Amino acid sequence: MYIFKTVQDLQHYIRTQKKQTKKIGLVPTMGALHLGHLSLIQRAFQDCDLVVCSIFVNPTQFGDAEDLEKYPRPIESDIEKLEKIGCSALFLPDVTEVYPKDLISPTFDLSGLDKTMEGAHRPGHFAGVVEVVHRLLDIAQPDCLYMGQKDYQQFAIIKHMLGLMNSSIQLVRVPIVREEDGLAMSSRNVRLSPEGRIKAQLISQMLFEAKKHAIHMSLEEVKQQALAFINQHQLEVDYFTIIDGDSLEIIDSFDKATIVTACTTVRVDGVRLLDNIILRESI
Ligand code: AMP
């Protein structure tokens, strides 16, 4: 696997590959890689000749300097995992490569997509995400971009951004990879105590139940059942919402959207755990 630390080196590699009409996939990450991240790379290889994974802990999407500092950076083991899975190239830039002094990042009208759910709890977060993804796309010029359903709102916002850019980049949503007990894999999971780790199973349990209920109940009933579950287990929920999976608007009936998604963030041991499930999707 090639490892590039500069924009120039990565671009030289990509230009050479493109001349040979190679199709390029990009998988942006912040490292501390787990099987969820690796599934994006595997998915990318289904469509692409080569896959570039980036590892960059983006400062502009962190509200809290301490969170940014504490973000895990196990780079040696990340490289090992990427090599093992056969990733073509790793882009491992430092902050000055991604954000040189003279860089002017465009701003996008996110039409309020960035204000609900995670956006309401993390002001400025999605502006930072959009900034870094736009920059990485500009640097790598991939044919396809792979992002996880795990960060549902992030996916919807990047889709919106690509639409505004009239971009031909194909955005692929990759399903959530879960632990055996259902907990969505996340680099935050290691911060859970043993008791917290057990409690955290309840999040996916709640979502799986909601999906089952969605087969025969109205949306309002599904919501009531979930709220009862939250109360019964005393989950510390930042939000539990059922939304139109494209516009992210809260809906009150299944027939109001082609994709209906339940999104939640639950605090366990003070760790914010995000999860979601697609309740219904009409093809
Ligand atoms: P991060 O390093 O947390 O910024 O995540 C990088 C990418 O991996 C994002 O597109 C995430 O949505 C995706 N991702 C994170 N966790 C999972 C998971 N459990 N399953 C699938 N994709 C994931």
PDB file of C-alpha atoms and ligand atoms in Angstrom:
ATOM      1  CA  MET A   1       0.000   0.000   0.000  1.00  0.00           C
ATOM      2  CA  TYR A   2       1.235   3.450  -0.869  1.00  0.00           C
ATOM      3  CA  ILE A   3       1.247   6.031   1.889  1.00  0.00           C
ATOM      4  CA  PHE A   4       1.068   9.670   0.817  1.00  0.00           C
ATOM      5  CA  LYS A   5       1.483  12.515   3.233  1.00  0.00           C
ATOM      6  CA  THR A   6       1.342  15.367   0.758  1.00  0.00           C
ATOM      7  CA  VAL A   7      -1.316  16.533  -1.660  1.00  0.00           C
ATOM      8  CA  GLN A   8       1.273  16.659  -4.404  1.00  0.00           C
ATOM      9  CA  ASP A   9       2.327  13.034  -4.017  1.00  0.00           C
ATOM     10  CA  LEU A  10      -1.248  11.770  -3.847  1.00  0.00           C
ATOM     11  CA  GLN A  11      -2.234  13.791  -6.898  1.00  0.00           C
ATOM     12  CA  HIS A  12       0.735  12.516  -8.881  1.00  0.00           C
ATOM     13  CA  TYR A  13      -0.313   8.944  -8.101  1.00  0.00           C
ATOM     14  CA  ILE A  14      -3.953   9.587  -8.969  1.00  0.00           C
ATOM     15  CA  ARG A  15      -3.109  11.325 -12.243  1.00  0.00           C
ATOM     16  CA  THR A  16      -0.947   8.367 -13.265  1.00  0.00           C
ATOM     17  CA  GLN A  17      -3.722   5.919 -12.424  1.00  0.00           C
ATOM     18  CA  LYS A  18      -6.359   7.966 -14.231  1.00  0.00           C
ATOM     19  CA  LYS A  19      -4.238   7.965 -17.393  1.00  0.00           C
ATOM     20  CA  GLN A  20      -4.587   4.195 -17.270  1.00  0.00           C
ATOM     21  CA  THR A  21      -8.395   4.728 -16.969  1.00  0.00           C
ATOM     22  CA  LYS A  22      -8.454   3.313 -13.470  1.00  0.00           C
ATOM     23  CA  LYS A  23     -11.648   3.986 -11.518  1.00  0.00           C
ATOM     24  CA  ILE A  24     -10.886   5.539  -8.153  1.00  0.00           C
ATOM     25  CA  GLY A  25     -12.818   5.223  -4.902  1.00  0.00           C
ATOM     26  CA  LEU A  26     -12.303   7.459  -1.887  1.00  0.00           C
ATOM     27  CA  VAL A  27     -13.022   6.456   1.706  1.00  0.00           C
ATOM     28  CA  PRO A  28     -12.563   9.384   4.098  1.00  0.00           C
ATOM     29  CA  THR A  29     -11.995   8.490   7.750  1.00  0.00           C
ATOM     30  CA  MET A  30     -10.560   9.896  10.934  1.00  0.00           C
ATOM     31  CA  GLY A  31      -8.708   6.686  11.707  1.00  0.00           C
ATOM     32  CA  ALA A  32      -8.979   4.387  14.750  1.00  0.00           C
ATOM     33  CA  LEU A  33     -10.206   1.962  12.127  1.00  0.00           C
ATOM     34  CA  HIS A  34     -12.639  -0.840  12.883  1.00  0.00           C
ATOM     35  CA  LEU A  35     -14.575  -3.305  10.740  1.00  0.00           C
ATOM     36  CA  GLY A  36     -17.132  -0.620   9.891  1.00  0.00           C
ATOM     37  CA  HIS A  37     -14.454   1.489   8.203  1.00  0.00           C
ATOM     38  CA  LEU A  38     -12.971  -1.552   6.509  1.00  0.00           C
ATOM     39  CA  SER A  39     -16.379  -2.485   5.091  1.00  0.00           C
ATOM     40  CA  LEU A  40     -16.369   0.820   3.202  1.00  0.00           C
ATOM     41  CA  ILE A  41     -13.079  -0.135   1.583  1.00  0.00           C
ATOM     42  CA  GLN A  42     -14.351  -3.591   0.678  1.00  0.00           C
ATOM     43  CA  ARG A  43     -17.504  -2.055  -0.787  1.00  0.00           C
ATOM     44  CA  ALA A  44     -15.401   0.386  -2.784  1.00  0.00           C
ATOM     45  CA  PHE A  45     -13.431  -2.430  -4.376  1.00  0.00           C
ATOM     46  CA  GLN A  46     -16.700  -3.793  -5.805  1.00  0.00           C
ATOM     47  CA  ASP A  47     -16.898  -0.751  -8.095  1.00  0.00           C
ATOM     48  CA  CYS A  48     -13.389   0.626  -8.318  1.00  0.00           C
ATOM     49  CA  ASP A  49      -9.954  -0.444  -9.511  1.00  0.00           C
ATOM     50  CA  LEU A  50      -8.232   1.253  -6.648  1.00  0.00           C
ATOM     51  CA  VAL A  51      -9.256   2.632  -3.310  1.00  0.00           C
ATOM     52  CA  VAL A  52      -7.753   5.563  -1.472  1.00  0.00           C
ATOM     53  CA  CYS A  53      -8.470   5.729   2.244  1.00  0.00           C
ATOM     54  CA  SER A  54      -7.771   9.017   3.983  1.00  0.00           C
ATOM     55  CA  ILE A  55      -7.041   9.311   7.664  1.00  0.00           C
ATOM     56  CA  PHE A  56      -7.347  12.865   8.871  1.00  0.00           C
ATOM     57  CA  VAL A  57      -8.689  14.034  12.219  1.00  0.00           C
ATOM     58  CA  ASN A  58     -10.365  17.156  10.950  1.00  0.00           C
ATOM     59  CA  PRO A  59     -10.094  20.012  13.447  1.00  0.00           C
ATOM     60  CA  THR A  60     -12.838  22.096  11.830  1.00  0.00           C
ATOM     61  CA  GLN A  61     -15.561  19.607  12.749  1.00  0.00           C
ATOM     62  CA  PHE A  62     -14.732  19.538  16.467  1.00  0.00           C
ATOM     63  CA  GLY A  63     -16.389  22.102  18.700  1.00  0.00           C
ATOM     64  CA  ASP A  64     -14.232  21.199  21.654  1.00  0.00           C
ATOM     65  CA  ALA A  65     -10.422  21.437  21.505  1.00  0.00           C
ATOM     66  CA  GLU A  66     -10.150  18.768  24.171  1.00  0.00           C
ATOM     67  CA  ASP A  67     -12.228  16.270  22.152  1.00  0.00           C
ATOM     68  CA  LEU A  68      -9.964  16.884  19.195  1.00  0.00           C
ATOM     69  CA  GLU A  69      -6.884  16.260  21.279  1.00  0.00           C
ATOM     70  CA  LYS A  70      -8.337  13.141  22.877  1.00  0.00           C
ATOM     71  CA  TYR A  71      -9.373  11.612  19.543  1.00  0.00           C
ATOM     72  CA  PRO A  72      -7.567   8.247  19.260  1.00  0.00           C
ATOM     73  CA  ARG A  73      -4.751   8.050  16.693  1.00  0.00           C
ATOM     74  CA  PRO A  74      -3.501   4.449  16.577  1.00  0.00           C
ATOM     75  CA  ILE A  75      -1.790   4.991  13.239  1.00  0.00           C
ATOM     76  CA  GLU A  76       0.471   1.918  13.257  1.00  0.00           C
ATOM     77  CA  SER A  77      -2.397  -0.512  13.739  1.00  0.00           C
ATOM     78  CA  ASP A  78      -4.532   1.426  11.237  1.00  0.00           C
ATOM     79  CA  ILE A  79      -1.831   0.989   8.593  1.00  0.00           C
ATOM     80  CA  GLU A  80      -1.621  -2.717   9.380  1.00  0.00           C
ATOM     81  CA  LYS A  81      -5.391  -3.121   8.959  1.00  0.00           C
ATOM     82  CA  LEU A  82      -5.381  -1.246   5.667  1.00  0.00           C
ATOM     83  CA  GLU A  83      -2.498  -3.307   4.339  1.00  0.00           C
ATOM     84  CA  LYS A  84      -4.164  -6.529   5.353  1.00  0.00           C
ATOM     85  CA  ILE A  85      -7.370  -5.626   3.554  1.00  0.00           C
ATOM     86  CA  GLY A  86      -5.480  -4.647   0.401  1.00  0.00           C
ATOM     87  CA  CYS A  87      -6.236  -0.924   0.371  1.00  0.00           C
ATOM     88  CA  SER A  88      -4.399   0.683  -2.575  1.00  0.00           C
ATOM     89  CA  ALA A  89      -3.285   3.909  -0.940  1.00  0.00           C
ATOM     90  CA  LEU A  90      -3.496   5.797   2.316  1.00  0.00           C
ATOM     91  CA  PHE A  91      -3.628   9.568   2.346  1.00  0.00           C
ATOM     92  CA  LEU A  92      -2.261  10.698   5.688  1.00  0.00           C
ATOM     93  CA  PRO A  93      -1.910  14.462   5.532  1.00  0.00           C
ATOM     94  CA  ASP A  94      -1.256  16.909   8.331  1.00  0.00           C
ATOM     95  CA  VAL A  95      -3.412  19.960   8.926  1.00  0.00           C
ATOM     96  CA  THR A  96      -1.319  22.323   6.796  1.00  0.00           C
ATOM     97  CA  GLU A  97      -1.657  20.019   3.774  1.00  0.00           C
ATOM     98  CA  VAL A  98      -5.430  19.946   4.030  1.00  0.00           C
ATOM     99  CA  TYR A  99      -5.802  23.585   5.011  1.00  0.00           C
ATOM    100  CA  PRO A 100      -2.944  25.604   3.542  1.00  0.00           C
ATOM    101  CA  LYS A 101      -2.956  29.279   4.526  1.00  0.00           C
ATOM    102  CA  ASP A 102      -4.220  30.519   1.170  1.00  0.00           C
ATOM    103  CA  LEU A 103      -7.071  27.997   0.881  1.00  0.00           C
ATOM    104  CA  ILE A 104     -10.538  29.467   0.517  1.00  0.00           C
ATOM    105  CA  SER A 105     -13.195  26.867   1.246  1.00  0.00           C
ATOM    106  CA  PRO A 106     -16.528  27.369  -0.482  1.00  0.00           C
ATOM    107  CA  THR A 107     -19.628  27.563   1.666  1.00  0.00           C
ATOM    108  CA  PHE A 108     -22.798  25.691   0.830  1.00  0.00           C
ATOM    109  CA  ASP A 109     -26.395  26.372   1.700  1.00  0.00           C
ATOM    110  CA  LEU A 110     -27.247  23.211   3.570  1.00  0.00           C
ATOM    111  CA  SER A 111     -30.961  24.093   3.613  1.00  0.00           C
ATOM    112  CA  GLY A 112     -31.218  23.438   7.331  1.00  0.00           C
ATOM    113  CA  LEU A 113     -30.060  19.815   7.020  1.00  0.00           C
ATOM    114  CA  ASP A 114     -27.245  20.727   9.392  1.00  0.00           C
ATOM    115  CA  LYS A 115     -29.500  22.202  12.054  1.00  0.00           C
ATOM    116  CA  THR A 116     -31.465  19.185  13.264  1.00  0.00           C
ATOM    117  CA  MET A 117     -30.437  16.073  15.213  1.00  0.00           C
ATOM    118  CA  GLU A 118     -26.605  16.058  15.528  1.00  0.00           C
ATOM    119  CA  GLY A 119     -26.466  19.618  14.214  1.00  0.00           C
ATOM    120  CA  ALA A 120     -28.618  20.855  17.086  1.00  0.00           C
ATOM    121  CA  HIS A 121     -26.179  19.324  19.585  1.00  0.00           C
ATOM    122  CA  ARG A 122     -22.958  20.168  17.758  1.00  0.00           C
ATOM    123  CA  PRO A 123     -23.168  23.655  16.226  1.00  0.00           C
ATOM    124  CA  GLY A 124     -20.727  24.099  13.354  1.00  0.00           C
ATOM    125  CA  HIS A 125     -19.954  20.387  13.155  1.00  0.00           C
ATOM    126  CA  PHE A 126     -21.437  19.810   9.713  1.00  0.00           C
ATOM    127  CA  ALA A 127     -19.909  22.963   8.267  1.00  0.00           C
ATOM    128  CA  GLY A 128     -16.573  21.374   9.224  1.00  0.00           C
ATOM    129  CA  VAL A 129     -17.533  18.023   7.714  1.00  0.00           C
ATOM    130  CA  VAL A 130     -18.600  19.658   4.464  1.00  0.00           C
ATOM    131  CA  GLU A 131     -15.392  21.670   4.373  1.00  0.00           C
ATOM    132  CA  VAL A 132     -13.140  18.637   4.782  1.00  0.00           C
ATOM    133  CA  VAL A 133     -15.044  16.342   2.429  1.00  0.00           C
ATOM    134  CA  HIS A 134     -15.112  19.040  -0.241  1.00  0.00           C
ATOM    135  CA  ARG A 135     -11.375  19.539   0.168  1.00  0.00           C
ATOM    136  CA  LEU A 136     -10.611  15.803   0.062  1.00  0.00           C
ATOM    137  CA  LEU A 137     -12.712  15.421  -3.089  1.00  0.00           C
ATOM    138  CA  ASP A 138     -10.923  18.358  -4.648  1.00  0.00           C
ATOM    139  CA  ILE A 139      -7.565  16.802  -3.822  1.00  0.00           C
ATOM    140  CA  ALA A 140      -8.309  13.192  -4.765  1.00  0.00           C
ATOM    141  CA  GLN A 141     -10.796  13.687  -7.634  1.00  0.00           C
ATOM    142  CA  PRO A 142     -12.341  10.238  -7.107  1.00  0.00           C
ATOM    143  CA  ASP A 143     -15.026   8.649  -9.279  1.00  0.00           C
ATOM    144  CA  CYS A 144     -16.854   7.292  -6.250  1.00  0.00           C
ATOM    145  CA  LEU A 145     -17.157   8.310  -2.624  1.00  0.00           C
ATOM    146  CA  TYR A 146     -18.049   5.831   0.109  1.00  0.00           C
ATOM    147  CA  MET A 147     -19.698   6.869   3.354  1.00  0.00           C
ATOM    148  CA  GLY A 148     -21.387   4.961   6.135  1.00  0.00           C
ATOM    149  CA  GLN A 149     -25.085   4.894   6.937  1.00  0.00           C
ATOM    150  CA  LYS A 150     -23.886   4.996  10.547  1.00  0.00           C
ATOM    151  CA  ASP A 151     -23.559   8.779  10.203  1.00  0.00           C
ATOM    152  CA  TYR A 152     -26.894   9.153   8.489  1.00  0.00           C
ATOM    153  CA  GLN A 153     -27.149  12.922   8.666  1.00  0.00           C
ATOM    154  CA  GLN A 154     -23.586  13.351   7.456  1.00  0.00           C
ATOM    155  CA  PHE A 155     -24.390  11.169   4.439  1.00  0.00           C
ATOM    156  CA  ALA A 156     -27.520  13.199   3.623  1.00  0.00           C
ATOM    157  CA  ILE A 157     -25.586  16.462   3.899  1.00  0.00           C
ATOM    158  CA  ILE A 158     -22.756  15.295   1.642  1.00  0.00           C
ATOM    159  CA  LYS A 159     -25.331  14.070  -0.878  1.00  0.00           C
ATOM    160  CA  HIS A 160     -26.881  17.533  -0.788  1.00  0.00           C
ATOM    161  CA  MET A 161     -23.454  19.158  -1.227  1.00  0.00           C
ATOM    162  CA  LEU A 162     -22.663  16.988  -4.270  1.00  0.00           C
ATOM    163  CA  GLY A 163     -26.010  18.010  -5.731  1.00  0.00           C
ATOM    164  CA  LEU A 164     -25.195  21.697  -5.258  1.00  0.00           C
ATOM    165  CA  MET A 165     -21.796  21.104  -6.889  1.00  0.00           C
ATOM    166  CA  ASN A 166     -23.428  19.338  -9.843  1.00  0.00           C
ATOM    167  CA  SER A 167     -20.841  16.698  -9.151  1.00  0.00           C
ATOM    168  CA  SER A 168     -20.572  13.495 -11.148  1.00  0.00           C
ATOM    169  CA  ILE A 169     -19.011  11.693  -8.190  1.00  0.00           C
ATOM    170  CA  GLN A 170     -21.070   8.652  -7.270  1.00  0.00           C
ATOM    171  CA  LEU A 171     -21.892   8.623  -3.573  1.00  0.00           C
ATOM    172  CA  VAL A 172     -22.434   5.173  -2.090  1.00  0.00           C
ATOM    173  CA  ARG A 173     -24.140   4.557   1.250  1.00  0.00           C
ATOM    174  CA  VAL A 174     -22.622   1.590   3.050  1.00  0.00           C
ATOM    175  CA  PRO A 175     -24.698  -0.295   5.687  1.00  0.00           C
ATOM    176  CA  ILE A 176     -23.870  -0.130   9.389  1.00  0.00           C
ATOM    177  CA  VAL A 177     -21.506  -2.805  10.676  1.00  0.00           C
ATOM    178  CA  ARG A 178     -22.476  -3.937  14.169  1.00  0.00           C
ATOM    179  CA  GLU A 179     -20.930  -5.853  17.019  1.00  0.00           C
ATOM    180  CA  GLU A 180     -22.403  -9.289  17.663  1.00  0.00           C
ATOM    181  CA  ASP A 181     -24.807  -7.854  20.236  1.00  0.00           C
ATOM    182  CA  GLY A 182     -26.051  -5.223  17.787  1.00  0.00           C
ATOM    183  CA  LEU A 183     -24.110  -2.178  18.961  1.00  0.00           C
ATOM    184  CA  ALA A 184     -23.046  -0.110  15.954  1.00  0.00           C
ATOM    185  CA  MET A 185     -19.265  -0.162  15.666  1.00  0.00           C
ATOM    186  CA  SER A 186     -17.709   3.153  16.597  1.00  0.00           C
ATOM    187  CA  SER A 187     -14.348   4.410  17.728  1.00  0.00           C
ATOM    188  CA  ARG A 188     -16.215   5.809  20.746  1.00  0.00           C
ATOM    189  CA  ASN A 189     -17.231   2.349  22.006  1.00  0.00           C
ATOM    190  CA  VAL A 190     -13.880   1.800  23.714  1.00  0.00           C
ATOM    191  CA  ARG A 191     -14.775   4.623  26.098  1.00  0.00           C
ATOM    192  CA  LEU A 192     -17.647   2.602  27.581  1.00  0.00           C
ATOM    193  CA  SER A 193     -17.362   0.888  30.972  1.00  0.00           C
ATOM    194  CA  PRO A 194     -18.273  -2.834  31.077  1.00  0.00           C
ATOM    195  CA  GLU A 195     -21.719  -1.878  32.456  1.00  0.00           C
ATOM    196  CA  GLY A 196     -22.086   0.863  29.867  1.00  0.00           C
ATOM    197  CA  ARG A 197     -21.171  -1.577  27.135  1.00  0.00           C
ATOM    198  CA  ILE A 198     -24.069  -3.821  28.219  1.00  0.00           C
ATOM    199  CA  LYS A 199     -26.490  -0.907  28.421  1.00  0.00           C
ATOM    200  CA  ALA A 200     -25.426   0.262  24.966  1.00  0.00           C
ATOM    201  CA  GLN A 201     -26.924  -2.902  23.430  1.00  0.00           C
ATOM    202  CA  LEU A 202     -30.336  -1.459  24.174  1.00  0.00           C
ATOM    203  CA  ILE A 203     -29.912   1.180  21.483  1.00  0.00           C
ATOM    204  CA  SER A 204     -29.892  -1.250  18.572  1.00  0.00           C
ATOM    205  CA  GLN A 205     -32.490  -3.369  20.327  1.00  0.00           C
ATOM    206  CA  MET A 206     -34.816  -0.359  20.351  1.00  0.00           C
ATOM    207  CA  LEU A 207     -34.178   0.277  16.645  1.00  0.00           C
ATOM    208  CA  PHE A 208     -34.639  -3.360  15.633  1.00  0.00           C
ATOM    209  CA  GLU A 209     -37.944  -3.416  17.495  1.00  0.00           C
ATOM    210  CA  ALA A 210     -39.019  -0.232  15.769  1.00  0.00           C
ATOM    211  CA  LYS A 211     -38.276  -1.854  12.424  1.00  0.00           C
ATOM    212  CA  LYS A 212     -40.362  -4.881  13.348  1.00  0.00           C
ATOM    213  CA  HIS A 213     -43.218  -2.678  14.524  1.00  0.00           C
ATOM    214  CA  ALA A 214     -43.051  -0.643  11.319  1.00  0.00           C
ATOM    215  CA  ILE A 215     -44.329  -3.643   9.371  1.00  0.00           C
ATOM    216  CA  HIS A 216     -47.782  -3.502  10.941  1.00  0.00           C
ATOM    217  CA  MET A 217     -48.049  -0.290  13.012  1.00  0.00           C
ATOM    218  CA  SER A 218     -48.583   3.338  12.131  1.00  0.00           C
ATOM    219  CA  LEU A 219     -45.606   5.650  12.443  1.00  0.00           C
ATOM    220  CA  GLU A 220     -47.104   7.274  15.537  1.00  0.00           C
ATOM    221  CA  GLU A 221     -47.466   3.865  17.176  1.00  0.00           C
ATOM    222  CA  VAL A 222     -43.875   2.950  16.322  1.00  0.00           C
ATOM    223  CA  LYS A 223     -42.763   6.180  17.952  1.00  0.00           C
ATOM    224  CA  GLN A 224     -44.870   5.557  21.066  1.00  0.00           C
ATOM    225  CA  GLN A 225     -43.395   2.076  21.425  1.00  0.00           C
ATOM    226  CA  ALA A 226     -39.868   3.468  21.161  1.00  0.00           C
ATOM    227  CA  LEU A 227     -40.601   6.153  23.741  1.00  0.00           C
ATOM    228  CA  ALA A 228     -41.985   3.485  26.084  1.00  0.00           C
ATOM    229  CA  PHE A 229     -38.749   1.498  25.580  1.00  0.00           C
ATOM    230  CA  ILE A 230     -36.672   4.588  26.356  1.00  0.00           C
ATOM    231  CA  ASN A 231     -38.627   5.209  29.557  1.00  0.00           C
ATOM    232  CA  GLN A 232     -38.598   1.584  30.623  1.00  0.00           C
ATOM    233  CA  HIS A 233     -34.817   1.346  30.304  1.00  0.00           C
ATOM    234  CA  GLN A 234     -34.164   4.914  31.390  1.00  0.00           C
ATOM    235  CA  LEU A 235     -32.080   5.669  28.339  1.00  0.00           C
ATOM    236  CA  GLU A 236     -30.522   9.102  28.280  1.00  0.00           C
ATOM    237  CA  VAL A 237     -31.623  10.092  24.810  1.00  0.00           C
ATOM    238  CA  ASP A 238     -30.508  13.275  23.062  1.00  0.00           C
ATOM    239  CA  TYR A 239     -33.096  12.605  20.373  1.00  0.00           C
ATOM    240  CA  PHE A 240     -35.098   9.813  18.823  1.00  0.00           C
ATOM    241  CA  THR A 241     -36.700  10.933  15.584  1.00  0.00           C
ATOM    242  CA  ILE A 242     -38.403   9.347  12.640  1.00  0.00           C
ATOM    243  CA  ILE A 243     -37.602  11.296   9.533  1.00  0.00           C
ATOM    244  CA  ASP A 244     -37.884  11.502   5.804  1.00  0.00           C
ATOM    245  CA  GLY A 245     -34.523   9.922   5.027  1.00  0.00           C
ATOM    246  CA  ASP A 246     -33.780  12.404   2.244  1.00  0.00           C
ATOM    247  CA  SER A 247     -34.971  15.766   3.585  1.00  0.00           C
ATOM    248  CA  LEU A 248     -34.338  14.772   7.234  1.00  0.00           C
ATOM    249  CA  GLU A 249     -37.683  16.333   8.099  1.00  0.00           C
ATOM    250  CA  ILE A 250     -39.744  14.764  10.865  1.00  0.00           C
ATOM    251  CA  ILE A 251     -42.756  12.983   9.412  1.00  0.00           C
ATOM    252  CA  ASP A 252     -45.893  11.599  10.983  1.00  0.00           C
ATOM    253  CA  SER A 253     -46.847   8.948   8.468  1.00  0.00           C
ATOM    254  CA  PHE A 254     -44.969   6.306   6.500  1.00  0.00           C
ATOM    255  CA  ASP A 255     -46.467   7.356   3.184  1.00  0.00           C
ATOM    256  CA  LYS A 256     -44.928  10.828   3.449  1.00  0.00           C
ATOM    257  CA  ALA A 257     -41.480   9.686   2.258  1.00  0.00           C
ATOM    258  CA  THR A 258     -39.819   7.129   0.016  1.00  0.00           C
ATOM    259  CA  ILE A 259     -37.268   6.372   2.700  1.00  0.00           C
ATOM    260  CA  VAL A 260     -38.197   6.518   6.373  1.00  0.00           C
ATOM    261  CA  THR A 261     -35.409   6.380   8.928  1.00  0.00           C
ATOM    262  CA  ALA A 262     -35.331   6.326  12.707  1.00  0.00           C
ATOM    263  CA  CYS A 263     -32.312   8.176  14.083  1.00  0.00           C
ATOM    264  CA  THR A 264     -31.166   8.381  17.646  1.00  0.00           C
ATOM    265  CA  THR A 265     -28.308   9.471  19.844  1.00  0.00           C
ATOM    266  CA  VAL A 266     -28.102   8.020  23.321  1.00  0.00           C
ATOM    267  CA  ARG A 267     -25.642   8.946  26.055  1.00  0.00           C
ATOM    268  CA  VAL A 268     -24.067   6.045  27.902  1.00  0.00           C
ATOM    269  CA  ASP A 269     -21.301   6.778  30.413  1.00  0.00           C
ATOM    270  CA  GLY A 270     -21.360  10.308  28.991  1.00  0.00           C
ATOM    271  CA  VAL A 271     -20.457   8.946  25.543  1.00  0.00           C
ATOM    272  CA  ARG A 272     -22.785   9.996  22.732  1.00  0.00           C
ATOM    273  CA  LEU A 273     -23.663   6.892  20.716  1.00  0.00           C
ATOM    274  CA  LEU A 274     -25.286   7.424  17.318  1.00  0.00           C
ATOM    275  CA  ASP A 275     -27.414   4.846  15.599  1.00  0.00           C
ATOM    276  CA  ASN A 276     -30.180   4.627  13.048  1.00  0.00           C
ATOM    277  CA  ILE A 277     -32.260   2.194  11.075  1.00  0.00           C
ATOM    278  CA  ILE A 278     -34.154   2.433   7.814  1.00  0.00           C
ATOM    279  CA  LEU A 279     -37.715   1.514   8.739  1.00  0.00           C
ATOM    280  CA  ARG A 280     -39.148   1.485   5.231  1.00  0.00           C
ATOM    281  CA  GLU A 281     -37.747   2.174   1.811  1.00  0.00           C
ATOM    282  CA  SER A 282     -39.745   2.134  -1.404  1.00  0.00           C
ATOM    283  CA  ILE A 283     -37.674   1.246  -4.411  1.00  0.00           C
TER     284      ILE A 283
HETATM  285  P1  AMP B   1     -15.116   8.365  10.994  1.00  0.00           P
HETATM  286  O1  AMP B   1     -13.726   7.867  11.002  1.00  0.00           O
HETATM  287  O2  AMP B   1     -15.848   8.157  12.264  1.00  0.00           O
HETATM  288  O3  AMP B   1     -15.217   9.772  10.450  1.00  0.00           O
HETATM  289  O4  AMP B   1     -15.897   7.459   9.940  1.00  0.00           O
HETATM  290  C1  AMP B   1     -15.457   7.327   8.631  1.00  0.00           C
HETATM  291  C2  AMP B   1     -16.520   6.658   7.804  1.00  0.00           C
HETATM  292  O5  AMP B   1     -16.798   5.368   8.334  1.00  0.00           O
HETATM  293  C3  AMP B   1     -17.854   7.427   7.799  1.00  0.00           C
HETATM  294  O6  AMP B   1     -18.390   7.429   6.492  1.00  0.00           O
HETATM  295  C4  AMP B   1     -18.691   6.629   8.758  1.00  0.00           C
HETATM  296  O7  AMP B   1     -20.074   6.729   8.517  1.00  0.00           O
HETATM  297  C5  AMP B   1     -18.200   5.217   8.481  1.00  0.00           C
HETATM  298  N1  AMP B   1     -18.489   4.340   9.613  1.00  0.00           N
HETATM  299  C6  AMP B   1     -18.216   4.550  10.935  1.00  0.00           C
HETATM  300  N2  AMP B   1     -18.691   3.541  11.686  1.00  0.00           N
HETATM  301  C7  AMP B   1     -19.265   2.662  10.836  1.00  0.00           C
HETATM  302  C8  AMP B   1     -19.950   1.414  11.006  1.00  0.00           C
HETATM  303  N3  AMP B   1     -20.128   0.868  12.194  1.00  0.00           N
HETATM  304  N4  AMP B   1     -20.391   0.784   9.898  1.00  0.00           N
HETATM  305  C9  AMP B   1     -20.226   1.323   8.663  1.00  0.00           C
HETATM  306  N5  AMP B   1     -19.600   2.499   8.441  1.00  0.00           N
HETATM  307  C10 AMP B   1     -19.137   3.160   9.505  1.00  0.00           C
END
